[in-house]
DNA sequence: CGCGAGCTTGATGCCGATCAATGCATGTGG
DNA sequence: CCACATGCATTGATCGGCATCAAGCTCGCG
């Protein structure tokens, strides 16, 4: 293929039925037969290199995207230029749900490392979920889960202190990575301190200091973006115990 | 009816086709014919008196609810008892979307005044939106809009200062009330200072002080829960201008 | 090798939390 | 009808956590 098309301008072929993310992604809980019908829908992939955007605020909404490899952030910005990271997405997670509302995207999606996504034309998804009840059911669950997740972030932003926020963030990340077969106790952060801070409603200095504090207390080992979790329970206690 | 059933245990009849909230609620943008089919779905109403819950965290999820009259708050709580108001809902707005994800509700919905809701059995909604494409489309938009709204709240909680938060809150409330035919410049708050504070990530004293400050500056007239907006533009400027 | 983006750490200040007292409206029972 | 309780709101005094400002450090990369 690369011989006839060395520049790789031609989009890559996607196929849910042979994808190892089946259990985490849109096809979750569907039958093999149903998943094969999904293949007609999710036909192409796109690669996004680190730092590039998959879509931007204001872009016309056409498709949802399932992260296949790599890592993304989404961020909204207010008219005065303040911006806020609203989430980090890893393999199997969906991007673009915000666009359904107004047919335009209301946030930016930026790749934090070289990434590939499967393109899911939304119009076709609506059509197919008309035919496949299970697809409709799964899709609704995914949207609802996003709402529940957002409520969790509101709780974090509205009522937790810096240490609790960072602990909750790390536990959430490792839990999601663990579901994907990675270690529970070691991770490499794909985002900067500033991006973590934006997500958690903190300044980058506070994030950095809190990392250092956790390290001093023996909860973590921090080497730049390499994190090792030494005391999982202590982090959990931080999140779950009352702030006062 | 009340003769045969003086205790009113029998649910009230609902009907989207004769409802004046058509344009704000689930039927938005649907044809008259389609709305009549909705009537078969949205058949009963429930009344909830002030202070009571429509559903609680952990309750089995059966139905969505459309607020017909009254006012609600939704709140999530963490294991240690901290809780966070995640939204305020007024007529035409949907409650219960959080439940779709896990078949259990993940927040409490509490009536802040005597209220009535239309009960929308979710299973039937899924079925009907299978038949009526426009219903599916609208429903997806409503869920997406909720996600976008939540992102806005994250921006507020993550990057705004107390005055900006309260200004944004008041403008949002009056804008929604205005769509329902109420004044743009006067409103009665249905929630306490503490509930506002919880929603905005502030303590009730801070909310109170900020109200007083706005009053001193001539932006508002505050008499307990009666608010009059004297300088709409100044509030808007507060929200939209950079914090530094 | 040296530049620059990102990270760490220190000093200081401010916004909002906390603690505490008072005020105000509503409701209830004597 | 008044006395009192109760829930909510206001206001003041003080405190603390995080932001801000500033200076160096680390590491990857051209």
PDB file of C-alpha atoms in Angstrom, chain B:
ATOM      1  CA  UNK B   1     -62.088  12.276  39.564  1.00  0.00           C
ATOM      2  CA  UNK B   2     -61.362  13.474  43.041  1.00  0.00           C
ATOM      3  CA  UNK B   3     -64.759  12.102  44.077  1.00  0.00           C
ATOM      4  CA  UNK B   4     -63.847   8.568  43.251  1.00  0.00           C
ATOM      5  CA  UNK B   5     -60.303   9.104  44.435  1.00  0.00           C
ATOM      6  CA  UNK B   6     -60.218  11.801  47.096  1.00  0.00           C
ATOM      7  CA  UNK B   7     -56.640  11.024  48.076  1.00  0.00           C
ATOM      8  CA  UNK B   8     -55.366  11.652  44.535  1.00  0.00           C
ATOM      9  CA  UNK B   9     -53.215   8.584  44.560  1.00  0.00           C
ATOM     10  CA  UNK B  10     -53.984   8.232  40.913  1.00  0.00           C
ATOM     11  CA  UNK B  11     -51.387   9.939  38.793  1.00  0.00           C
ATOM     12  CA  UNK B  12     -52.352  12.931  36.747  1.00  0.00           C
ATOM     13  CA  UNK B  13     -52.633  12.660  32.999  1.00  0.00           C
ATOM     14  CA  UNK B  14     -49.960  14.295  30.927  1.00  0.00           C
ATOM     15  CA  UNK B  15     -50.014  15.272  27.271  1.00  0.00           C
ATOM     16  CA  UNK B  16     -47.209  16.839  25.317  1.00  0.00           C
ATOM     17  CA  UNK B  17     -49.535  17.890  22.503  1.00  0.00           C
ATOM     18  CA  UNK B  18     -51.398  20.346  24.700  1.00  0.00           C
ATOM     19  CA  UNK B  19     -48.434  21.391  26.812  1.00  0.00           C
ATOM     20  CA  UNK B  20     -47.210  24.954  26.559  1.00  0.00           C
ATOM     21  CA  UNK B  21     -43.652  23.815  27.236  1.00  0.00           C
ATOM     22  CA  UNK B  22     -43.500  22.015  23.892  1.00  0.00           C
ATOM     23  CA  UNK B  23     -40.921  24.401  22.528  1.00  0.00           C
ATOM     24  CA  UNK B  24     -38.575  24.044  25.471  1.00  0.00           C
ATOM     25  CA  UNK B  25     -38.923  20.407  26.331  1.00  0.00           C
ATOM     26  CA  UNK B  26     -38.447  17.023  24.734  1.00  0.00           C
ATOM     27  CA  UNK B  27     -40.821  17.689  21.790  1.00  0.00           C
ATOM     28  CA  UNK B  28     -38.817  20.645  20.533  1.00  0.00           C
ATOM     29  CA  UNK B  29     -38.805  20.756  16.753  1.00  0.00           C
ATOM     30  CA  UNK B  30     -41.126  17.800  16.274  1.00  0.00           C
ATOM     31  CA  UNK B  31     -44.287  17.844  14.155  1.00  0.00           C
ATOM     32  CA  UNK B  32     -47.757  17.854  15.683  1.00  0.00           C
ATOM     33  CA  UNK B  33     -48.310  14.353  14.495  1.00  0.00           C
ATOM     34  CA  UNK B  34     -45.108  13.174  16.101  1.00  0.00           C
ATOM     35  CA  UNK B  35     -45.921  14.935  19.336  1.00  0.00           C
ATOM     36  CA  UNK B  36     -49.209  13.114  19.509  1.00  0.00           C
ATOM     37  CA  UNK B  37     -47.303   9.859  19.447  1.00  0.00           C
ATOM     38  CA  UNK B  38     -45.231  11.179  22.319  1.00  0.00           C
ATOM     39  CA  UNK B  39     -48.439  11.447  24.330  1.00  0.00           C
ATOM     40  CA  UNK B  40     -48.630   7.670  24.517  1.00  0.00           C
ATOM     41  CA  UNK B  41     -45.219   7.695  26.113  1.00  0.00           C
ATOM     42  CA  UNK B  42     -45.465  10.600  28.498  1.00  0.00           C
ATOM     43  CA  UNK B  43     -48.694   9.582  30.112  1.00  0.00           C
ATOM     44  CA  UNK B  44     -48.458  10.429  33.769  1.00  0.00           C
ATOM     45  CA  UNK B  45     -47.374  13.207  36.040  1.00  0.00           C
ATOM     46  CA  UNK B  46     -46.054  13.203  39.544  1.00  0.00           C
ATOM     47  CA  UNK B  47     -46.154  15.940  42.134  1.00  0.00           C
ATOM     48  CA  UNK B  48     -43.241  16.442  44.496  1.00  0.00           C
ATOM     49  CA  UNK B  49     -43.599  18.752  47.440  1.00  0.00           C
ATOM     50  CA  UNK B  50     -40.871  21.095  48.480  1.00  0.00           C
ATOM     51  CA  UNK B  51     -37.952  19.343  50.114  1.00  0.00           C
ATOM     52  CA  UNK B  52     -38.822  15.896  48.834  1.00  0.00           C
ATOM     53  CA  UNK B  53     -36.685  13.891  46.453  1.00  0.00           C
ATOM     54  CA  UNK B  54     -37.748  12.765  43.017  1.00  0.00           C
ATOM     55  CA  UNK B  55     -35.005  10.138  43.074  1.00  0.00           C
ATOM     56  CA  UNK B  56     -31.928   9.391  45.089  1.00  0.00           C
ATOM     57  CA  UNK B  57     -28.442   8.098  44.431  1.00  0.00           C
ATOM     58  CA  UNK B  58     -28.637   4.335  44.101  1.00  0.00           C
ATOM     59  CA  UNK B  59     -32.314   4.197  43.135  1.00  0.00           C
ATOM     60  CA  UNK B  60     -33.059   1.927  40.211  1.00  0.00           C
ATOM     61  CA  UNK B  61     -33.341   3.949  37.021  1.00  0.00           C
ATOM     62  CA  UNK B  62     -36.684   3.581  35.264  1.00  0.00           C
ATOM     63  CA  UNK B  63     -37.698   6.943  33.907  1.00  0.00           C
ATOM     64  CA  UNK B  64     -36.584  10.339  32.914  1.00  0.00           C
ATOM     65  CA  UNK B  65     -38.549  13.291  34.231  1.00  0.00           C
ATOM     66  CA  UNK B  66     -39.441  16.555  32.557  1.00  0.00           C
ATOM     67  CA  UNK B  67     -40.020  19.397  34.974  1.00  0.00           C
ATOM     68  CA  UNK B  68     -43.474  20.787  34.330  1.00  0.00           C
ATOM     69  CA  UNK B  69     -43.792  23.264  37.161  1.00  0.00           C
ATOM     70  CA  UNK B  70     -41.485  24.060  40.018  1.00  0.00           C
ATOM     71  CA  UNK B  71     -37.780  23.932  40.570  1.00  0.00           C
ATOM     72  CA  UNK B  72     -35.219  21.255  41.401  1.00  0.00           C
ATOM     73  CA  UNK B  73     -31.622  20.830  42.362  1.00  0.00           C
ATOM     74  CA  UNK B  74     -29.470  17.799  41.660  1.00  0.00           C
ATOM     75  CA  UNK B  75     -26.563  16.903  43.897  1.00  0.00           C
ATOM     76  CA  UNK B  76     -23.888  14.268  44.053  1.00  0.00           C
ATOM     77  CA  UNK B  77     -22.155  13.276  47.232  1.00  0.00           C
ATOM     78  CA  UNK B  78     -18.834  11.603  47.841  1.00  0.00           C
ATOM     79  CA  UNK B  79     -18.392   8.702  50.228  1.00  0.00           C
ATOM     80  CA  UNK B  80     -17.264  10.948  53.036  1.00  0.00           C
ATOM     81  CA  UNK B  81     -20.421  13.011  52.969  1.00  0.00           C
ATOM     82  CA  UNK B  82     -19.249  16.042  51.073  1.00  0.00           C
ATOM     83  CA  UNK B  83     -21.813  17.034  48.554  1.00  0.00           C
ATOM     84  CA  UNK B  84     -22.009  19.200  45.529  1.00  0.00           C
ATOM     85  CA  UNK B  85     -24.976  20.715  43.756  1.00  0.00           C
ATOM     86  CA  UNK B  86     -24.507  19.848  40.085  1.00  0.00           C
ATOM     87  CA  UNK B  87     -27.419  21.796  38.678  1.00  0.00           C
ATOM     88  CA  UNK B  88     -30.721  23.578  39.057  1.00  0.00           C
ATOM     89  CA  UNK B  89     -33.599  22.546  36.816  1.00  0.00           C
ATOM     90  CA  UNK B  90     -36.656  24.527  35.843  1.00  0.00           C
ATOM     91  CA  UNK B  91     -39.703  23.863  33.680  1.00  0.00           C
ATOM     92  CA  UNK B  92     -39.018  22.051  30.438  1.00  0.00           C
ATOM     93  CA  UNK B  93     -35.707  20.631  31.599  1.00  0.00           C
ATOM     94  CA  UNK B  94     -34.972  16.928  31.898  1.00  0.00           C
ATOM     95  CA  UNK B  95     -33.936  15.095  35.039  1.00  0.00           C
ATOM     96  CA  UNK B  96     -32.442  11.638  35.362  1.00  0.00           C
ATOM     97  CA  UNK B  97     -30.028  11.378  32.428  1.00  0.00           C
ATOM     98  CA  UNK B  98     -27.343  10.278  34.868  1.00  0.00           C
ATOM     99  CA  UNK B  99     -29.229   7.017  35.448  1.00  0.00           C
ATOM    100  CA  UNK B 100     -28.872   5.653  31.935  1.00  0.00           C
ATOM    101  CA  UNK B 101     -25.209   4.869  32.404  1.00  0.00           C
ATOM    102  CA  UNK B 102     -25.504   2.202  35.107  1.00  0.00           C
ATOM    103  CA  UNK B 103     -29.264   1.699  35.422  1.00  0.00           C
ATOM    104  CA  UNK B 104     -29.047   3.403  38.796  1.00  0.00           C
ATOM    105  CA  UNK B 105     -29.254   7.067  39.598  1.00  0.00           C
ATOM    106  CA  UNK B 106     -25.974   8.653  40.576  1.00  0.00           C
ATOM    107  CA  UNK B 107     -27.348  11.821  42.105  1.00  0.00           C
ATOM    108  CA  UNK B 108     -30.246  13.098  44.181  1.00  0.00           C
ATOM    109  CA  UNK B 109     -32.955  15.260  42.665  1.00  0.00           C
ATOM    110  CA  UNK B 110     -34.666  17.454  45.261  1.00  0.00           C
ATOM    111  CA  UNK B 111     -37.637  19.764  44.724  1.00  0.00           C
ATOM    112  CA  UNK B 112     -36.866  23.297  45.900  1.00  0.00           C
ATOM    113  CA  UNK B 113     -40.542  24.194  45.694  1.00  0.00           C
ATOM    114  CA  UNK B 114     -43.731  22.243  45.166  1.00  0.00           C
ATOM    115  CA  UNK B 115     -43.302  20.806  41.699  1.00  0.00           C
ATOM    116  CA  UNK B 116     -44.803  18.564  39.088  1.00  0.00           C
ATOM    117  CA  UNK B 117     -42.926  16.431  36.591  1.00  0.00           C
ATOM    118  CA  UNK B 118     -43.936  14.390  33.587  1.00  0.00           C
ATOM    119  CA  UNK B 119     -42.742  10.806  33.846  1.00  0.00           C
ATOM    120  CA  UNK B 120     -40.994   9.477  30.741  1.00  0.00           C
ATOM    121  CA  UNK B 121     -40.457   5.712  30.983  1.00  0.00           C
ATOM    122  CA  UNK B 122     -36.994   5.304  29.558  1.00  0.00           C
ATOM    123  CA  UNK B 123     -37.531   1.908  28.016  1.00  0.00           C
ATOM    124  CA  UNK B 124     -40.462   3.231  26.050  1.00  0.00           C
ATOM    125  CA  UNK B 125     -38.536   6.330  25.048  1.00  0.00           C
ATOM    126  CA  UNK B 126     -35.839   4.121  23.555  1.00  0.00           C
ATOM    127  CA  UNK B 127     -38.486   2.186  21.696  1.00  0.00           C
ATOM    128  CA  UNK B 128     -40.252   5.210  20.299  1.00  0.00           C
ATOM    129  CA  UNK B 129     -37.055   6.998  19.328  1.00  0.00           C
ATOM    130  CA  UNK B 130     -36.407   3.908  17.253  1.00  0.00           C
ATOM    131  CA  UNK B 131     -39.470   4.689  15.227  1.00  0.00           C
ATOM    132  CA  UNK B 132     -39.311   8.458  15.190  1.00  0.00           C
ATOM    133  CA  UNK B 133     -35.989   9.659  13.875  1.00  0.00           C
ATOM    134  CA  UNK B 134     -36.666  13.205  14.994  1.00  0.00           C
ATOM    135  CA  UNK B 135     -37.190  12.045  18.557  1.00  0.00           C
ATOM    136  CA  UNK B 136     -33.863  10.268  18.547  1.00  0.00           C
ATOM    137  CA  UNK B 137     -32.210  13.358  17.141  1.00  0.00           C
ATOM    138  CA  UNK B 138     -33.720  15.626  19.777  1.00  0.00           C
ATOM    139  CA  UNK B 139     -32.885  13.281  22.591  1.00  0.00           C
ATOM    140  CA  UNK B 140     -29.258  13.064  21.565  1.00  0.00           C
ATOM    141  CA  UNK B 141     -29.099  16.831  21.361  1.00  0.00           C
ATOM    142  CA  UNK B 142     -30.486  17.140  24.850  1.00  0.00           C
ATOM    143  CA  UNK B 143     -27.862  14.771  26.245  1.00  0.00           C
ATOM    144  CA  UNK B 144     -25.111  16.531  24.366  1.00  0.00           C
ATOM    145  CA  UNK B 145     -26.333  19.893  25.590  1.00  0.00           C
ATOM    146  CA  UNK B 146     -26.052  18.608  29.129  1.00  0.00           C
ATOM    147  CA  UNK B 147     -22.435  17.658  28.490  1.00  0.00           C
ATOM    148  CA  UNK B 148     -21.698  21.092  27.072  1.00  0.00           C
ATOM    149  CA  UNK B 149     -23.388  22.732  30.029  1.00  0.00           C
ATOM    150  CA  UNK B 150     -21.279  20.687  32.420  1.00  0.00           C
ATOM    151  CA  UNK B 151     -18.129  21.808  30.628  1.00  0.00           C
ATOM    152  CA  UNK B 152     -19.229  25.387  31.187  1.00  0.00           C
ATOM    153  CA  UNK B 153     -19.593  24.722  34.884  1.00  0.00           C
ATOM    154  CA  UNK B 154     -16.128  23.188  34.951  1.00  0.00           C
ATOM    155  CA  UNK B 155     -14.744  26.336  33.364  1.00  0.00           C
ATOM    156  CA  UNK B 156     -16.502  28.368  36.021  1.00  0.00           C
ATOM    157  CA  UNK B 157     -15.307  26.205  38.903  1.00  0.00           C
ATOM    158  CA  UNK B 158     -11.812  25.838  37.572  1.00  0.00           C
ATOM    159  CA  UNK B 159     -10.929  29.345  36.584  1.00  0.00           C
ATOM    160  CA  UNK B 160     -13.318  32.032  37.811  1.00  0.00           C
ATOM    161  CA  UNK B 161     -13.236  34.127  40.933  1.00  0.00           C
ATOM    162  CA  UNK B 162     -16.155  34.486  43.317  1.00  0.00           C
ATOM    163  CA  UNK B 163     -17.660  37.595  41.741  1.00  0.00           C
ATOM    164  CA  UNK B 164     -17.385  36.160  38.257  1.00  0.00           C
ATOM    165  CA  UNK B 165     -19.028  32.936  39.355  1.00  0.00           C
ATOM    166  CA  UNK B 166     -21.983  34.645  40.930  1.00  0.00           C
ATOM    167  CA  UNK B 167     -22.418  36.971  37.976  1.00  0.00           C
ATOM    168  CA  UNK B 168     -22.350  34.029  35.572  1.00  0.00           C
ATOM    169  CA  UNK B 169     -24.848  32.189  37.726  1.00  0.00           C
ATOM    170  CA  UNK B 170     -27.300  35.081  37.808  1.00  0.00           C
ATOM    171  CA  UNK B 171     -27.046  35.704  34.089  1.00  0.00           C
ATOM    172  CA  UNK B 172     -27.612  32.044  33.357  1.00  0.00           C
ATOM    173  CA  UNK B 173     -30.673  31.924  35.592  1.00  0.00           C
ATOM    174  CA  UNK B 174     -32.263  35.053  34.190  1.00  0.00           C
ATOM    175  CA  UNK B 175     -31.554  33.962  30.646  1.00  0.00           C
ATOM    176  CA  UNK B 176     -33.339  30.675  31.228  1.00  0.00           C
ATOM    177  CA  UNK B 177     -36.201  32.394  33.023  1.00  0.00           C
ATOM    178  CA  UNK B 178     -36.513  34.883  30.209  1.00  0.00           C
ATOM    179  CA  UNK B 179     -36.972  32.041  27.719  1.00  0.00           C
ATOM    180  CA  UNK B 180     -39.915  31.023  29.868  1.00  0.00           C
ATOM    181  CA  UNK B 181     -41.516  34.430  29.713  1.00  0.00           C
ATOM    182  CA  UNK B 182     -40.223  35.905  32.952  1.00  0.00           C
ATOM    183  CA  UNK B 183     -38.519  39.213  33.427  1.00  0.00           C
ATOM    184  CA  UNK B 184     -34.873  39.578  32.487  1.00  0.00           C
ATOM    185  CA  UNK B 185     -34.209  41.893  35.368  1.00  0.00           C
ATOM    186  CA  UNK B 186     -36.007  40.463  38.375  1.00  0.00           C
ATOM    187  CA  UNK B 187     -36.032  37.021  39.857  1.00  0.00           C
ATOM    188  CA  UNK B 188     -36.774  35.145  43.013  1.00  0.00           C
ATOM    189  CA  UNK B 189     -34.173  32.627  44.032  1.00  0.00           C
ATOM    190  CA  UNK B 190     -35.614  29.266  44.908  1.00  0.00           C
ATOM    191  CA  UNK B 191     -32.439  28.066  46.582  1.00  0.00           C
ATOM    192  CA  UNK B 192     -30.533  29.036  49.707  1.00  0.00           C
ATOM    193  CA  UNK B 193     -27.180  30.793  49.791  1.00  0.00           C
ATOM    194  CA  UNK B 194     -25.668  27.510  50.808  1.00  0.00           C
ATOM    195  CA  UNK B 195     -27.031  25.748  47.726  1.00  0.00           C
ATOM    196  CA  UNK B 196     -25.794  28.518  45.475  1.00  0.00           C
ATOM    197  CA  UNK B 197     -22.440  28.247  47.197  1.00  0.00           C
ATOM    198  CA  UNK B 198     -22.292  24.511  46.707  1.00  0.00           C
ATOM    199  CA  UNK B 199     -23.059  24.876  43.020  1.00  0.00           C
ATOM    200  CA  UNK B 200     -20.442  27.595  42.587  1.00  0.00           C
ATOM    201  CA  UNK B 201     -17.763  26.042  44.771  1.00  0.00           C
ATOM    202  CA  UNK B 202     -18.031  28.790  47.389  1.00  0.00           C
ATOM    203  CA  UNK B 203     -19.101  29.018  51.023  1.00  0.00           C
ATOM    204  CA  UNK B 204     -22.443  30.574  51.821  1.00  0.00           C
ATOM    205  CA  UNK B 205     -20.801  33.545  53.532  1.00  0.00           C
ATOM    206  CA  UNK B 206     -18.899  34.324  50.370  1.00  0.00           C
ATOM    207  CA  UNK B 207     -22.089  34.179  48.342  1.00  0.00           C
ATOM    208  CA  UNK B 208     -23.781  36.524  50.781  1.00  0.00           C
ATOM    209  CA  UNK B 209     -20.878  38.944  50.824  1.00  0.00           C
ATOM    210  CA  UNK B 210     -20.717  38.974  47.054  1.00  0.00           C
ATOM    211  CA  UNK B 211     -24.421  39.752  46.825  1.00  0.00           C
ATOM    212  CA  UNK B 212     -23.860  42.645  49.225  1.00  0.00           C
ATOM    213  CA  UNK B 213     -20.900  43.868  47.231  1.00  0.00           C
ATOM    214  CA  UNK B 214     -22.917  43.823  43.998  1.00  0.00           C
ATOM    215  CA  UNK B 215     -25.628  45.766  45.803  1.00  0.00           C
ATOM    216  CA  UNK B 216     -23.181  48.359  47.101  1.00  0.00           C
ATOM    217  CA  UNK B 217     -21.824  48.793  43.603  1.00  0.00           C
ATOM    218  CA  UNK B 218     -25.296  49.296  42.191  1.00  0.00           C
ATOM    219  CA  UNK B 219     -25.332  46.144  40.089  1.00  0.00           C
ATOM    220  CA  UNK B 220     -28.144  44.487  42.012  1.00  0.00           C
ATOM    221  CA  UNK B 221     -30.893  45.106  44.469  1.00  0.00           C
ATOM    222  CA  UNK B 222     -30.952  42.241  46.934  1.00  0.00           C
ATOM    223  CA  UNK B 223     -33.784  41.616  49.366  1.00  0.00           C
ATOM    224  CA  UNK B 224     -33.254  38.154  50.720  1.00  0.00           C
ATOM    225  CA  UNK B 225     -34.204  35.960  47.818  1.00  0.00           C
ATOM    226  CA  UNK B 226     -35.656  38.701  45.686  1.00  0.00           C
ATOM    227  CA  UNK B 227     -33.085  39.939  43.225  1.00  0.00           C
ATOM    228  CA  UNK B 228     -33.361  42.836  40.856  1.00  0.00           C
ATOM    229  CA  UNK B 229     -30.695  43.288  38.240  1.00  0.00           C
ATOM    230  CA  UNK B 230     -29.821  46.947  37.834  1.00  0.00           C
ATOM    231  CA  UNK B 231     -26.770  46.736  35.614  1.00  0.00           C
ATOM    232  CA  UNK B 232     -26.927  43.766  33.306  1.00  0.00           C
ATOM    233  CA  UNK B 233     -23.962  44.928  31.238  1.00  0.00           C
ATOM    234  CA  UNK B 234     -21.693  45.234  34.230  1.00  0.00           C
ATOM    235  CA  UNK B 235     -22.465  41.661  35.210  1.00  0.00           C
ATOM    236  CA  UNK B 236     -21.739  40.510  31.694  1.00  0.00           C
ATOM    237  CA  UNK B 237     -18.473  42.350  31.685  1.00  0.00           C
ATOM    238  CA  UNK B 238     -17.503  40.624  34.916  1.00  0.00           C
ATOM    239  CA  UNK B 239     -18.034  37.227  33.349  1.00  0.00           C
ATOM    240  CA  UNK B 240     -16.352  37.936  30.060  1.00  0.00           C
ATOM    241  CA  UNK B 241     -13.364  40.010  31.029  1.00  0.00           C
ATOM    242  CA  UNK B 242     -10.144  38.343  31.987  1.00  0.00           C
ATOM    243  CA  UNK B 243      -9.516  37.999  35.678  1.00  0.00           C
ATOM    244  CA  UNK B 244      -6.200  39.798  35.420  1.00  0.00           C
TER     245      UNK B 244
END
